PDB file of C-alpha atoms and ligand atoms in Angstrom:
ATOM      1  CA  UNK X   7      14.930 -31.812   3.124  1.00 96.00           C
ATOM      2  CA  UNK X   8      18.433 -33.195   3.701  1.00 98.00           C
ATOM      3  CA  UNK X   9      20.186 -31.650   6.975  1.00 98.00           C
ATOM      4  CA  UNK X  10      23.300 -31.575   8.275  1.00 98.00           C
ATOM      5  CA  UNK X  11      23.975 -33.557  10.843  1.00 98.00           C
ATOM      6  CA  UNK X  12      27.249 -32.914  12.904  1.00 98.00           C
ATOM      7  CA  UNK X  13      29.767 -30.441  12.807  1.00 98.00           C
ATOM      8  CA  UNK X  14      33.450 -32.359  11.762  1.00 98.00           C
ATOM      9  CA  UNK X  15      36.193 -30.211  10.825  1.00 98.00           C
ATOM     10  CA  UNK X  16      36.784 -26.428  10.993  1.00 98.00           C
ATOM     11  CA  UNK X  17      40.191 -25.589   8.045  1.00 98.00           C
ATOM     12  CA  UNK X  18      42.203 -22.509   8.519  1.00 98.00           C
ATOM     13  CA  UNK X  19      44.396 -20.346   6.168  1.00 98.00           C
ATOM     14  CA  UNK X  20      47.234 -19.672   8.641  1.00 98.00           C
ATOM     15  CA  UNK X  21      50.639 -17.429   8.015  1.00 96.00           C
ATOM     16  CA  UNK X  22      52.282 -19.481  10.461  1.00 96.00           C
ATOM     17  CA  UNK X  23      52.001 -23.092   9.725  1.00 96.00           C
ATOM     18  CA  UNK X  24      54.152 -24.387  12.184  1.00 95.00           C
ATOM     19  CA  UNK X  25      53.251 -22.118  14.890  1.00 97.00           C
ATOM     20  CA  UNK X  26      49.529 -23.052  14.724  1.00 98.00           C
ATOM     21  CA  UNK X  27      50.232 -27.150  14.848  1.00 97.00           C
ATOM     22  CA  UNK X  28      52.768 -26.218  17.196  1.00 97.00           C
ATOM     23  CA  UNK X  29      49.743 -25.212  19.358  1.00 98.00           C
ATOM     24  CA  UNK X  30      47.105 -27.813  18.183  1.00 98.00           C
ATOM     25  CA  UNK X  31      49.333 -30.410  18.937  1.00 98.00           C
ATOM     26  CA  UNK X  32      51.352 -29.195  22.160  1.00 97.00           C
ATOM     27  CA  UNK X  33      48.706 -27.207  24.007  1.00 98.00           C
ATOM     28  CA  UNK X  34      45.385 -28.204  22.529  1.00 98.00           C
ATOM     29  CA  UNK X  35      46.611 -32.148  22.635  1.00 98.00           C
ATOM     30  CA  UNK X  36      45.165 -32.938  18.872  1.00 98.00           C
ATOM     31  CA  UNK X  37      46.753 -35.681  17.032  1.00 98.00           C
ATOM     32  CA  UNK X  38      48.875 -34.421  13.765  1.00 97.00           C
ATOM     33  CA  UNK X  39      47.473 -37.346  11.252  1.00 97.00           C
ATOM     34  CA  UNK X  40      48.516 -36.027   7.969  1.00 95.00           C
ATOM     35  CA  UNK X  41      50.684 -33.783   6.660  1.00 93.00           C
ATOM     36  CA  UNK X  42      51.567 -32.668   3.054  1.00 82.00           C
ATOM     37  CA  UNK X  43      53.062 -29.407   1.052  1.00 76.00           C
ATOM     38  CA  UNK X  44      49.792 -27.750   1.550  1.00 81.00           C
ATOM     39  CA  UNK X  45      48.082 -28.521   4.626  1.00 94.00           C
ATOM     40  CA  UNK X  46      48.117 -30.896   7.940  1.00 98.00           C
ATOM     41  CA  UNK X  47      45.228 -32.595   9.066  1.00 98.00           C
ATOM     42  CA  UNK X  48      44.834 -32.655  13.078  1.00 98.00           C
ATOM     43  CA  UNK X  49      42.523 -35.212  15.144  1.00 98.00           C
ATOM     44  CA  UNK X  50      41.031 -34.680  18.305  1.00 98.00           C
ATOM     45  CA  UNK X  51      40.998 -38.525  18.119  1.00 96.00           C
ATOM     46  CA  UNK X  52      37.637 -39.960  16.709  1.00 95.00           C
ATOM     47  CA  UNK X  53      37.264 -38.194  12.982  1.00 96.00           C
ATOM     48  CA  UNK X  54      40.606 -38.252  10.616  1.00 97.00           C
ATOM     49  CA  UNK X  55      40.726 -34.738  11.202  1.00 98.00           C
ATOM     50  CA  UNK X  56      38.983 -32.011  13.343  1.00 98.00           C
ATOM     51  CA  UNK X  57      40.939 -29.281  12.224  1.00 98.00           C
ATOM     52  CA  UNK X  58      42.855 -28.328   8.668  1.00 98.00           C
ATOM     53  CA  UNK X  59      46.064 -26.240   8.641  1.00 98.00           C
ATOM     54  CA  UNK X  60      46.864 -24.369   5.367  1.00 98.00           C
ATOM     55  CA  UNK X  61      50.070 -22.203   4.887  1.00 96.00           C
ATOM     56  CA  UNK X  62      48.532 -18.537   3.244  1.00 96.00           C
ATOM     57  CA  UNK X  63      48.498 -15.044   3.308  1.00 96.00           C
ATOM     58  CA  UNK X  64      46.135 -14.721   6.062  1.00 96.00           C
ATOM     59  CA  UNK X  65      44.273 -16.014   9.410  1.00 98.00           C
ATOM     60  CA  UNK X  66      40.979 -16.987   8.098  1.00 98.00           C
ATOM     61  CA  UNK X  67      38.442 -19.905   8.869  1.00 98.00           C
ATOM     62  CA  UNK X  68      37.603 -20.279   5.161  1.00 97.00           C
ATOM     63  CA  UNK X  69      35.974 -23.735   5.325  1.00 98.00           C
ATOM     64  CA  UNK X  70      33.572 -26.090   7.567  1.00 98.00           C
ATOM     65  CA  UNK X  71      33.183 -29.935   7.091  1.00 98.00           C
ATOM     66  CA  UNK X  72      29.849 -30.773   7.773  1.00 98.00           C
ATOM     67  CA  UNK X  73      28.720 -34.746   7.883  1.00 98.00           C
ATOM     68  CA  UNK X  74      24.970 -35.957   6.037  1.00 98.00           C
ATOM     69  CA  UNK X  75      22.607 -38.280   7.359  1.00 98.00           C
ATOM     70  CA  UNK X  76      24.043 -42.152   6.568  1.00 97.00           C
ATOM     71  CA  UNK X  77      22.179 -42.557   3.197  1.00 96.00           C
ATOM     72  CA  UNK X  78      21.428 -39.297   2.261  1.00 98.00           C
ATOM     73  CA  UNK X  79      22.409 -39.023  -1.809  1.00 98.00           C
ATOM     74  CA  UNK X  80      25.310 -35.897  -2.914  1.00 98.00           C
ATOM     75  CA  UNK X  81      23.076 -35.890  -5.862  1.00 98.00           C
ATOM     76  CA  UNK X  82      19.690 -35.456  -4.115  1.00 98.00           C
ATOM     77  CA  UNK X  83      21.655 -32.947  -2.239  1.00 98.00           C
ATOM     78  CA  UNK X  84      22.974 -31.082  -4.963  1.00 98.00           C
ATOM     79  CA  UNK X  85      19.465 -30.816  -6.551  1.00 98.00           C
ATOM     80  CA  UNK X  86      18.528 -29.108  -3.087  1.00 98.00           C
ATOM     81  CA  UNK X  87      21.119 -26.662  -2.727  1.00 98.00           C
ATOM     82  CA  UNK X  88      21.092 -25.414  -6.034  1.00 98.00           C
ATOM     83  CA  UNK X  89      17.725 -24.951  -5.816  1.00 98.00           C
ATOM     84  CA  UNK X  90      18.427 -22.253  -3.458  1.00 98.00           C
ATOM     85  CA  UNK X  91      20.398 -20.607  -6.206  1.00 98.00           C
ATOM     86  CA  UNK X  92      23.376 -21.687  -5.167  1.00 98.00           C
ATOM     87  CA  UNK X  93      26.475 -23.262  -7.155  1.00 98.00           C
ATOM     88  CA  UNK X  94      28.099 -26.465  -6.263  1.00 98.00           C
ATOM     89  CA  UNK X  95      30.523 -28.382  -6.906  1.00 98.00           C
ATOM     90  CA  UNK X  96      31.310 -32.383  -6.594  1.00 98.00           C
ATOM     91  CA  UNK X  97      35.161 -33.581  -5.460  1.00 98.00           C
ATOM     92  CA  UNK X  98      36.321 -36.977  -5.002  1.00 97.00           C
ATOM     93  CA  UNK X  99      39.632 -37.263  -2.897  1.00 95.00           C
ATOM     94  CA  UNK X 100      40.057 -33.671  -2.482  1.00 94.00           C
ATOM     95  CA  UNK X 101      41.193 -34.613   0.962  1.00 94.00           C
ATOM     96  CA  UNK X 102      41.877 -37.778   3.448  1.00 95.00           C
ATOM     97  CA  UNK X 103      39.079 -39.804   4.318  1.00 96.00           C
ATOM     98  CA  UNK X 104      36.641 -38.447   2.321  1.00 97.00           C
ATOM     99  CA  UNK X 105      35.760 -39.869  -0.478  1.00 97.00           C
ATOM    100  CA  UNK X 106      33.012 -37.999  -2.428  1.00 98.00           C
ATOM    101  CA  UNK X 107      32.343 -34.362  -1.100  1.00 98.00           C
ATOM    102  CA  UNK X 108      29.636 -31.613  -2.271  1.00 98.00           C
ATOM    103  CA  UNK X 109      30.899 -28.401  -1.699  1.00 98.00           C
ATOM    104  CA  UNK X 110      29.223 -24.757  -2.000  1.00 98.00           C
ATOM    105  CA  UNK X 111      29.717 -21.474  -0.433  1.00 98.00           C
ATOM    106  CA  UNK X 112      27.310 -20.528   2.263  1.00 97.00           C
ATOM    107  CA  UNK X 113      25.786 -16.704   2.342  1.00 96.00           C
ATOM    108  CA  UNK X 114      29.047 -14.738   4.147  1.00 95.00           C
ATOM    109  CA  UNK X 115      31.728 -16.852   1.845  1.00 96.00           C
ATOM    110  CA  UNK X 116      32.606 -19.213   3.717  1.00 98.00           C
ATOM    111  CA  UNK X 117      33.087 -23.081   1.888  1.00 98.00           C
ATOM    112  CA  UNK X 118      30.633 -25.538   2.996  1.00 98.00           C
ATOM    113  CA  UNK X 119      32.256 -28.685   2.510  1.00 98.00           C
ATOM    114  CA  UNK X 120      29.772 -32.054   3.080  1.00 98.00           C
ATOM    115  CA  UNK X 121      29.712 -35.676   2.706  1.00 98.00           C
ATOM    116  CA  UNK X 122      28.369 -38.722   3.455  1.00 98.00           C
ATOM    117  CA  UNK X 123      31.117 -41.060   5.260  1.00 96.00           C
ATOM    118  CA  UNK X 124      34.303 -40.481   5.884  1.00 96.00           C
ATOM    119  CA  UNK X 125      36.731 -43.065   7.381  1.00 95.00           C
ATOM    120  CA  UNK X 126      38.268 -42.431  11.268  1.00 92.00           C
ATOM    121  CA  UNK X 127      42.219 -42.301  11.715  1.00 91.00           C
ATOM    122  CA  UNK X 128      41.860 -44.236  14.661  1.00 90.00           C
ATOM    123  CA  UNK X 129      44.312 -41.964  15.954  1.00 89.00           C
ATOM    124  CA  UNK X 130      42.773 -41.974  20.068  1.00 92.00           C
ATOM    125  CA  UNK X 131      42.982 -39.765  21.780  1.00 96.00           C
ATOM    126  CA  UNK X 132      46.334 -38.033  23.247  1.00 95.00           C
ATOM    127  CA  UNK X 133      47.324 -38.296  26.562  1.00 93.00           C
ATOM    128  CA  UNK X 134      49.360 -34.884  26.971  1.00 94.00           C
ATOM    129  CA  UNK X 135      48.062 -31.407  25.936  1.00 97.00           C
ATOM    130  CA  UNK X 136      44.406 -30.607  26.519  1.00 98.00           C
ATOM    131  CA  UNK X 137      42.853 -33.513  24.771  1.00 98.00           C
ATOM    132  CA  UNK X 138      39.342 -32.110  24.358  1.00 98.00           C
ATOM    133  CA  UNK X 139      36.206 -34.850  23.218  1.00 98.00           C
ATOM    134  CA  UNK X 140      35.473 -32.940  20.140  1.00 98.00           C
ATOM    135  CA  UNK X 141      35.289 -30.147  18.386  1.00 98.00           C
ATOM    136  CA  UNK X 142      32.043 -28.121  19.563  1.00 98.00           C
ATOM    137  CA  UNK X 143      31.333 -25.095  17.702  1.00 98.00           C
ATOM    138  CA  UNK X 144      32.294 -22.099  15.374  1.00 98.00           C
ATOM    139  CA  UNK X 145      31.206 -18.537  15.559  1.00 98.00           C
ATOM    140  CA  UNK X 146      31.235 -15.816  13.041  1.00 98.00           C
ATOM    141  CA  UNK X 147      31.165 -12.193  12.951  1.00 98.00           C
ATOM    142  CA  UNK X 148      28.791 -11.910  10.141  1.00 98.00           C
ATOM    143  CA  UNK X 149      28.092  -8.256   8.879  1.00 97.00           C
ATOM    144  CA  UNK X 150      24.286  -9.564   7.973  1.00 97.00           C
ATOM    145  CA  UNK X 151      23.112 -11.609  10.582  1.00 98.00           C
ATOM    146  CA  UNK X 152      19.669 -12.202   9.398  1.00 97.00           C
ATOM    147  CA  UNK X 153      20.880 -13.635   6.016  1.00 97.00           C
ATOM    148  CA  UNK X 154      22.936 -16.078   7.475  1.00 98.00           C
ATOM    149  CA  UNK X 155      20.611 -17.324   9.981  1.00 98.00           C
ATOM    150  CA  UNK X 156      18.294 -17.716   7.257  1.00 98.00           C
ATOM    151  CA  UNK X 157      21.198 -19.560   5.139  1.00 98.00           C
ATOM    152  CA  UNK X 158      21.945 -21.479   7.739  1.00 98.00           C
ATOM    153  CA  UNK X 159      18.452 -22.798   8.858  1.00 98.00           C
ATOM    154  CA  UNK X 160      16.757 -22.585   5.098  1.00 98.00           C
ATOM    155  CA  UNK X 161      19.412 -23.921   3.256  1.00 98.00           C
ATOM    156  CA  UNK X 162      21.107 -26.225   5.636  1.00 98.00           C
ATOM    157  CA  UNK X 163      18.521 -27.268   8.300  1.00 98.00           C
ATOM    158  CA  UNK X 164      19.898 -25.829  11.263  1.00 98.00           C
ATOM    159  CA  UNK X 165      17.289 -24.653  13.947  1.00 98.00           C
ATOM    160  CA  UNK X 166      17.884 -21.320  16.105  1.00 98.00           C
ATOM    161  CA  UNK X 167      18.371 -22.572  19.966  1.00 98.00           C
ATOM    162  CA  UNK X 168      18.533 -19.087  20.949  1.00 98.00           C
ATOM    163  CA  UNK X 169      18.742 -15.343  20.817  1.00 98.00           C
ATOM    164  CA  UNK X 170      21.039 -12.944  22.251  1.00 98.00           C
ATOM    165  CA  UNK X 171      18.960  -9.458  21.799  1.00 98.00           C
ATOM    166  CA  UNK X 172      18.695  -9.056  17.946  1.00 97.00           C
ATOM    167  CA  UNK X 173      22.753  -9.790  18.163  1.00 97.00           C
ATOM    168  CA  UNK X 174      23.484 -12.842  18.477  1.00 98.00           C
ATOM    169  CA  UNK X 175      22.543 -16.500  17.205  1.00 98.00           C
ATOM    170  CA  UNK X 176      22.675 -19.732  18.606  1.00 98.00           C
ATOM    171  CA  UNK X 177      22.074 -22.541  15.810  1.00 98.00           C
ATOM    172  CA  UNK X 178      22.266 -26.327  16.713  1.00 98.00           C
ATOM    173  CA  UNK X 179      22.203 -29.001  13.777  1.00 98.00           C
ATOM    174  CA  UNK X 180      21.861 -32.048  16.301  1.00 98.00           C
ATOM    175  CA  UNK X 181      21.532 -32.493  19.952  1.00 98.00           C
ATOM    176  CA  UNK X 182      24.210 -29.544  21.222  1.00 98.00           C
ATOM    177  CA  UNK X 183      22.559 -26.769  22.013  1.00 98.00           C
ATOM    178  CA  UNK X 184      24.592 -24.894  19.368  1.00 98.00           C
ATOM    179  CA  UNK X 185      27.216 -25.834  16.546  1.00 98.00           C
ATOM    180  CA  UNK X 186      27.298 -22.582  15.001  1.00 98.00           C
ATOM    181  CA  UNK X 187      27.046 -19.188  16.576  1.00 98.00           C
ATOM    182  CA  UNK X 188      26.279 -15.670  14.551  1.00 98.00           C
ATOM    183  CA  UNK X 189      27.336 -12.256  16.393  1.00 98.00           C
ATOM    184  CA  UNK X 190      26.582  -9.267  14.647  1.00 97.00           C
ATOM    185  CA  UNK X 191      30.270  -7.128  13.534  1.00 93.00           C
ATOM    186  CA  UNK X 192      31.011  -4.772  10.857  1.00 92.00           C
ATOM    187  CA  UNK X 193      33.217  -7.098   8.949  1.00 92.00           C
ATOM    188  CA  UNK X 194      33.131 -10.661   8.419  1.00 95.00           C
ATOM    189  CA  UNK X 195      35.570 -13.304  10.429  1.00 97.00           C
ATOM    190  CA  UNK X 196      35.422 -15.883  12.324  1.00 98.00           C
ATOM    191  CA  UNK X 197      35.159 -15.126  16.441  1.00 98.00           C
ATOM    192  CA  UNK X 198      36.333 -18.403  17.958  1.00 98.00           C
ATOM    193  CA  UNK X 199      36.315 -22.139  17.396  1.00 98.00           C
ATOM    194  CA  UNK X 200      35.085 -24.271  20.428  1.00 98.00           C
ATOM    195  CA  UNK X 201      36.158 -27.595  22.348  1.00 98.00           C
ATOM    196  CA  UNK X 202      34.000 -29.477  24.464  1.00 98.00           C
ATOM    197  CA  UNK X 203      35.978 -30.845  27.145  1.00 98.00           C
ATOM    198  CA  UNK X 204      34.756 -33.980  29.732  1.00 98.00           C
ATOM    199  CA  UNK X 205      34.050 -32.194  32.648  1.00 98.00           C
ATOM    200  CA  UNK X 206      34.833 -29.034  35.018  1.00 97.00           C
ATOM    201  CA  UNK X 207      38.098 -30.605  36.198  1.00 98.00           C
ATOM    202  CA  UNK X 208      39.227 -31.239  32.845  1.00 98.00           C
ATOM    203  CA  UNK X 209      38.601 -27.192  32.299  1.00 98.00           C
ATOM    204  CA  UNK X 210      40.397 -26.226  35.887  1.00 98.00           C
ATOM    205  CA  UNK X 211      43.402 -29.115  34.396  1.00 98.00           C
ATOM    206  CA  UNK X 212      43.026 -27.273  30.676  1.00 98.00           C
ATOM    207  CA  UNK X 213      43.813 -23.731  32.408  1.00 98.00           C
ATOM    208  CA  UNK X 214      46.380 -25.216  34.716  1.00 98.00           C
ATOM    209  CA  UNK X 215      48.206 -26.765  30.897  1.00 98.00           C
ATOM    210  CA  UNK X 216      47.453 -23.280  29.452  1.00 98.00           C
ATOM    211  CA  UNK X 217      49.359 -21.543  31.990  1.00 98.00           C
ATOM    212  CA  UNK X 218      52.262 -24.081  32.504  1.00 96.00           C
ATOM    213  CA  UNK X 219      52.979 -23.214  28.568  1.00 95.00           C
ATOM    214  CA  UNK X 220      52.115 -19.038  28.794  1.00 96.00           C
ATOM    215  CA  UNK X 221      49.330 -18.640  27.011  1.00 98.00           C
ATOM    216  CA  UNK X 222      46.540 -16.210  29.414  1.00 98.00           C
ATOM    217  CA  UNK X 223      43.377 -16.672  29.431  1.00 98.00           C
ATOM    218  CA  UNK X 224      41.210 -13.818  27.609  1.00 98.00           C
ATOM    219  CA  UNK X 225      38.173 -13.970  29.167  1.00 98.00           C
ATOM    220  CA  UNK X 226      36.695 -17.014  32.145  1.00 97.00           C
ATOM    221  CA  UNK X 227      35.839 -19.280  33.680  1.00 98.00           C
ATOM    222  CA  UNK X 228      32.345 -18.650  32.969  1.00 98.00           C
ATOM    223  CA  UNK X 229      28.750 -19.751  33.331  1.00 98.00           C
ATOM    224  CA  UNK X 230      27.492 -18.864  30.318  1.00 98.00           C
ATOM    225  CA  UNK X 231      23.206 -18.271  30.379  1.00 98.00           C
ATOM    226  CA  UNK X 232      22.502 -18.966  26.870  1.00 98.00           C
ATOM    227  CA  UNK X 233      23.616 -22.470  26.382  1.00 98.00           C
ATOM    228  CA  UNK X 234      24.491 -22.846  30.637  1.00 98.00           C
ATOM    229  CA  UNK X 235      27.938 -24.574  29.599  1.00 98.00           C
ATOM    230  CA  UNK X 236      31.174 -23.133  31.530  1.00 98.00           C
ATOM    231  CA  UNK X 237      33.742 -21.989  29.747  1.00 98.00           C
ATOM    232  CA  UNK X 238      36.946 -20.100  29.132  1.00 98.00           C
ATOM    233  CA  UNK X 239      38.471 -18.328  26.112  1.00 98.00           C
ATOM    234  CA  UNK X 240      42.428 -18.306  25.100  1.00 98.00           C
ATOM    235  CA  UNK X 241      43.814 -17.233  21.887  1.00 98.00           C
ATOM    236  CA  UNK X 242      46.133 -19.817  19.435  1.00 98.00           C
ATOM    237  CA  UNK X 243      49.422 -18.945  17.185  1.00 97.00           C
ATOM    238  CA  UNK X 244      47.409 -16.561  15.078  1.00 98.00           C
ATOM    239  CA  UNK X 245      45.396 -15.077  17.509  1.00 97.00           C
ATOM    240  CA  UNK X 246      41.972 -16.702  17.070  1.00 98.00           C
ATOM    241  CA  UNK X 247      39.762 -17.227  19.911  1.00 98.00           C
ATOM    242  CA  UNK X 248      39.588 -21.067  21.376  1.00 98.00           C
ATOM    243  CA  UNK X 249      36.889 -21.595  23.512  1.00 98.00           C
ATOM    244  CA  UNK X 250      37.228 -24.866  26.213  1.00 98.00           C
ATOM    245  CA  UNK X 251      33.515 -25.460  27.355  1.00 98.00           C
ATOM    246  CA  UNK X 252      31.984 -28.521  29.251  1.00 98.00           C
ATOM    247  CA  UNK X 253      27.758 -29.057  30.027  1.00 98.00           C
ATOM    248  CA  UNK X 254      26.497 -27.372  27.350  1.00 98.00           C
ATOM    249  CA  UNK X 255      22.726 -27.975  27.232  1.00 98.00           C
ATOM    250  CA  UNK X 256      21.137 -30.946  25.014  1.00 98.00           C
ATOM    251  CA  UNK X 257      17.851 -30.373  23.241  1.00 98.00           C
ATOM    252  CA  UNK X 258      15.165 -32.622  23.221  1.00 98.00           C
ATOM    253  CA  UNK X 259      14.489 -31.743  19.933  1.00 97.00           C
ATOM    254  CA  UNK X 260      10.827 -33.497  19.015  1.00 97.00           C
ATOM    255  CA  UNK X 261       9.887 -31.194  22.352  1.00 97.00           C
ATOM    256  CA  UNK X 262      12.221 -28.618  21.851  1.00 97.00           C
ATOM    257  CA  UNK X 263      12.986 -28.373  25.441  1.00 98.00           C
ATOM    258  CA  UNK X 264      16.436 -28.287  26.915  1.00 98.00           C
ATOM    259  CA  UNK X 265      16.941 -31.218  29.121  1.00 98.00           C
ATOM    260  CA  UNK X 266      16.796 -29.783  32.940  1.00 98.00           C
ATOM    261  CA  UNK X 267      19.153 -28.360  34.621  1.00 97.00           C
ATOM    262  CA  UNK X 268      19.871 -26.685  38.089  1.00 97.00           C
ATOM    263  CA  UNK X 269      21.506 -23.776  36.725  1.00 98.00           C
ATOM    264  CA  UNK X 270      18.311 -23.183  34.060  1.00 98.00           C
ATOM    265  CA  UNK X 271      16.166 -20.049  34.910  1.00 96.00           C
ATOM    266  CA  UNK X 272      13.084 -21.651  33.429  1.00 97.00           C
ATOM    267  CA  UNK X 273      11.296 -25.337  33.677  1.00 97.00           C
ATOM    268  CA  UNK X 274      11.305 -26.450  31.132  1.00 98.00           C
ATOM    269  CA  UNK X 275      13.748 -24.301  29.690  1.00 98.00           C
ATOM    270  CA  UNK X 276      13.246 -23.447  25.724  1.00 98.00           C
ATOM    271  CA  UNK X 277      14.951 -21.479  23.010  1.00 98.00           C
ATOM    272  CA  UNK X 278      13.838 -17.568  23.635  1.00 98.00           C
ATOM    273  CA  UNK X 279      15.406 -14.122  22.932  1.00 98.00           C
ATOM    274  CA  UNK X 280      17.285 -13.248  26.082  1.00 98.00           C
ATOM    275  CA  UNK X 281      17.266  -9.852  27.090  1.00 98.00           C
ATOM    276  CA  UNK X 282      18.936  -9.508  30.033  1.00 98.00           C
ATOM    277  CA  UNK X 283      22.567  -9.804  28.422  1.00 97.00           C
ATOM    278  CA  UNK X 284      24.585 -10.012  31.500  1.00 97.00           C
ATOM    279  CA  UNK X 285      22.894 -13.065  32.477  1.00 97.00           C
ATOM    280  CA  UNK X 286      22.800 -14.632  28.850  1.00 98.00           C
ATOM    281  CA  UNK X 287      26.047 -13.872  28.266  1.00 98.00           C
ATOM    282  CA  UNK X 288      27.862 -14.579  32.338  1.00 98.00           C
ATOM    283  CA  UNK X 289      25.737 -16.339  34.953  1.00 98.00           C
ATOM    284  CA  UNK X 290      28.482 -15.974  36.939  1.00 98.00           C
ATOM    285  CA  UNK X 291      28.810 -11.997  36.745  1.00 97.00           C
ATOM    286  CA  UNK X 292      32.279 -11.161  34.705  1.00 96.00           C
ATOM    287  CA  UNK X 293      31.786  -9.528  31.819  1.00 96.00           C
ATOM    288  CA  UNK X 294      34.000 -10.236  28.449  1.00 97.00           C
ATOM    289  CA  UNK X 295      36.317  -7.511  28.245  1.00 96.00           C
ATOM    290  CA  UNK X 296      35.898  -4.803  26.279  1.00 94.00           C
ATOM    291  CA  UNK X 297      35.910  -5.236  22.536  1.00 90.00           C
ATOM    292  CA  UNK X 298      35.751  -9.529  23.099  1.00 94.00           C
ATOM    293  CA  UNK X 299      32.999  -9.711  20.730  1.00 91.00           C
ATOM    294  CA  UNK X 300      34.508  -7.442  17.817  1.00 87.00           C
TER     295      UNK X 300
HETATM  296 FE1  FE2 N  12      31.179 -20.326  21.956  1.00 97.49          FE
END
């Protein structure tokens, strides 16, 4: 089976174009690399582009760019996912630095978009705004959370870290504890996009930046249980959730132990169904505010 190996881009409908790179590029510190009629193509600083802008109707997350293992063949991987039933379709040059792309819906309608290579801007990485390392993580309302797990882990080889109740998935593709993230809702959307920054200072630096330009924080700094990174939530242009996180755990993944830490409850520390929420969800006691995970 071919899997999925990293997490590159995340591309947005947005009703304010502008607005949104406005943000990206002034607050969030990402590196405007391309931009056409359509869309603009923002770096963090190693891929081309981390995040897609497109003008539209709507805020939406409609597609993720998702990198293959070096050698792994679009057709072999076309055979695979179609096997599942599923259509797909091959594009060359559909978008900078990607050459050849295979590209399929996954099970809540959201484009899968994944390749092989793809060639770096070389853009660095900017020294004003945020500047985080990369882009971490995306998480969904999903309205069948079941399904998509099993999309996600049967079609596209992710593994569940772990489990918040029956609510609430944690799904890693490589190392990161988690690259995508599936909370239970009664309609379908994304929840927030996430940022791993260096360190804790760089997160106490990224709040100090966030409230130098007016934008409040909706919910941190926290210690999250499920995952131990600390974290803290603001909202962009359109009002999408950015998470700014730093020491999220790394799996050991032939062992499928976390690698230890002092804040871990358990030694070794695995992937489990938490049931104490509080905990899994705020180490450090706060709870989101009311409605956060809607
Ligand atoms: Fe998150």
């Amino acid at each position: 089976m071919i899997k999925v190996n990293r997490i590159v881009y995340a591309a947005f409908e947005t009703p304010d174009l502008n607005a949104q790179i406005d943000h990206y590029t002034k607050v969030m510190g990402l590196t405007l690399i391309d931009r056409d009629n359509d869309a603009a193509y923002l770096s963090t600083g190693a891929d081309h582009h981390t995040v897609v802008l497109r003008q539209g109707s709507t805020a939406r997350c409609d597609a993720l760019g998702f990198q293959l293992p070096p050698g792994a063949s679009l057709s072999d991987y076309a055979k695979q996912i179609e096997g599942h039933g599923i259509r797909t379709k091959r594009l060359s040059d559909s978008q900078p630095s990607i050459g050849e792309a295979l590209v399929f819906d996954d099970s809540k309608g959201t484009r899968v978009e994944t390749f092989v290579s793809t060639t770096p801007a070389n853009a660095g990485f900017q020294r004003a705004g945020i500047a985080p390392n990369k882009l971490g993580h995306v998480a969904f309302n999903v309205t069948d959370i079941e399904a998509t797990v099993g999309f996600y882990c049967g079609v596209l080889g992710f593994k569940v870290s772990d489990w918040m109740g029956d609510f609430f998935a944690f799904l890693r593709c490589g190392p990161d504890h988690h690259t995508i993230n599936l909370v239970s809702g009664t309609a379908g959307k994304m929840h927030h996009i996430a940022f791993e920054l260096r360190d804790w200072t760089h997160i106490r630096d990224a709040c100090d930046l966030l409230a130098r330009d007016r934008v409040p924080l909706v919910w941190g700094p926290v210690r999250h249980g499920i995952g131990h990174n600390i974290s803290t939530y603001h909202r962009n242009a359109d009002g999408q959730i950015i998470e700014l996180f730093c020491e999220l755990d790394r799996v050991n993944e032939e062992l499928e132990i976390y690698d230890p830490r002092p804040t871990h409850q358990e030694f070794p520390q695995k992937g489990k169904i938490w049931e104490d929420i509080g905990m899994a969800a705020n180490m450090w006691g706060t709870p989101p505010p009311e409605g956060f995970l809607d």
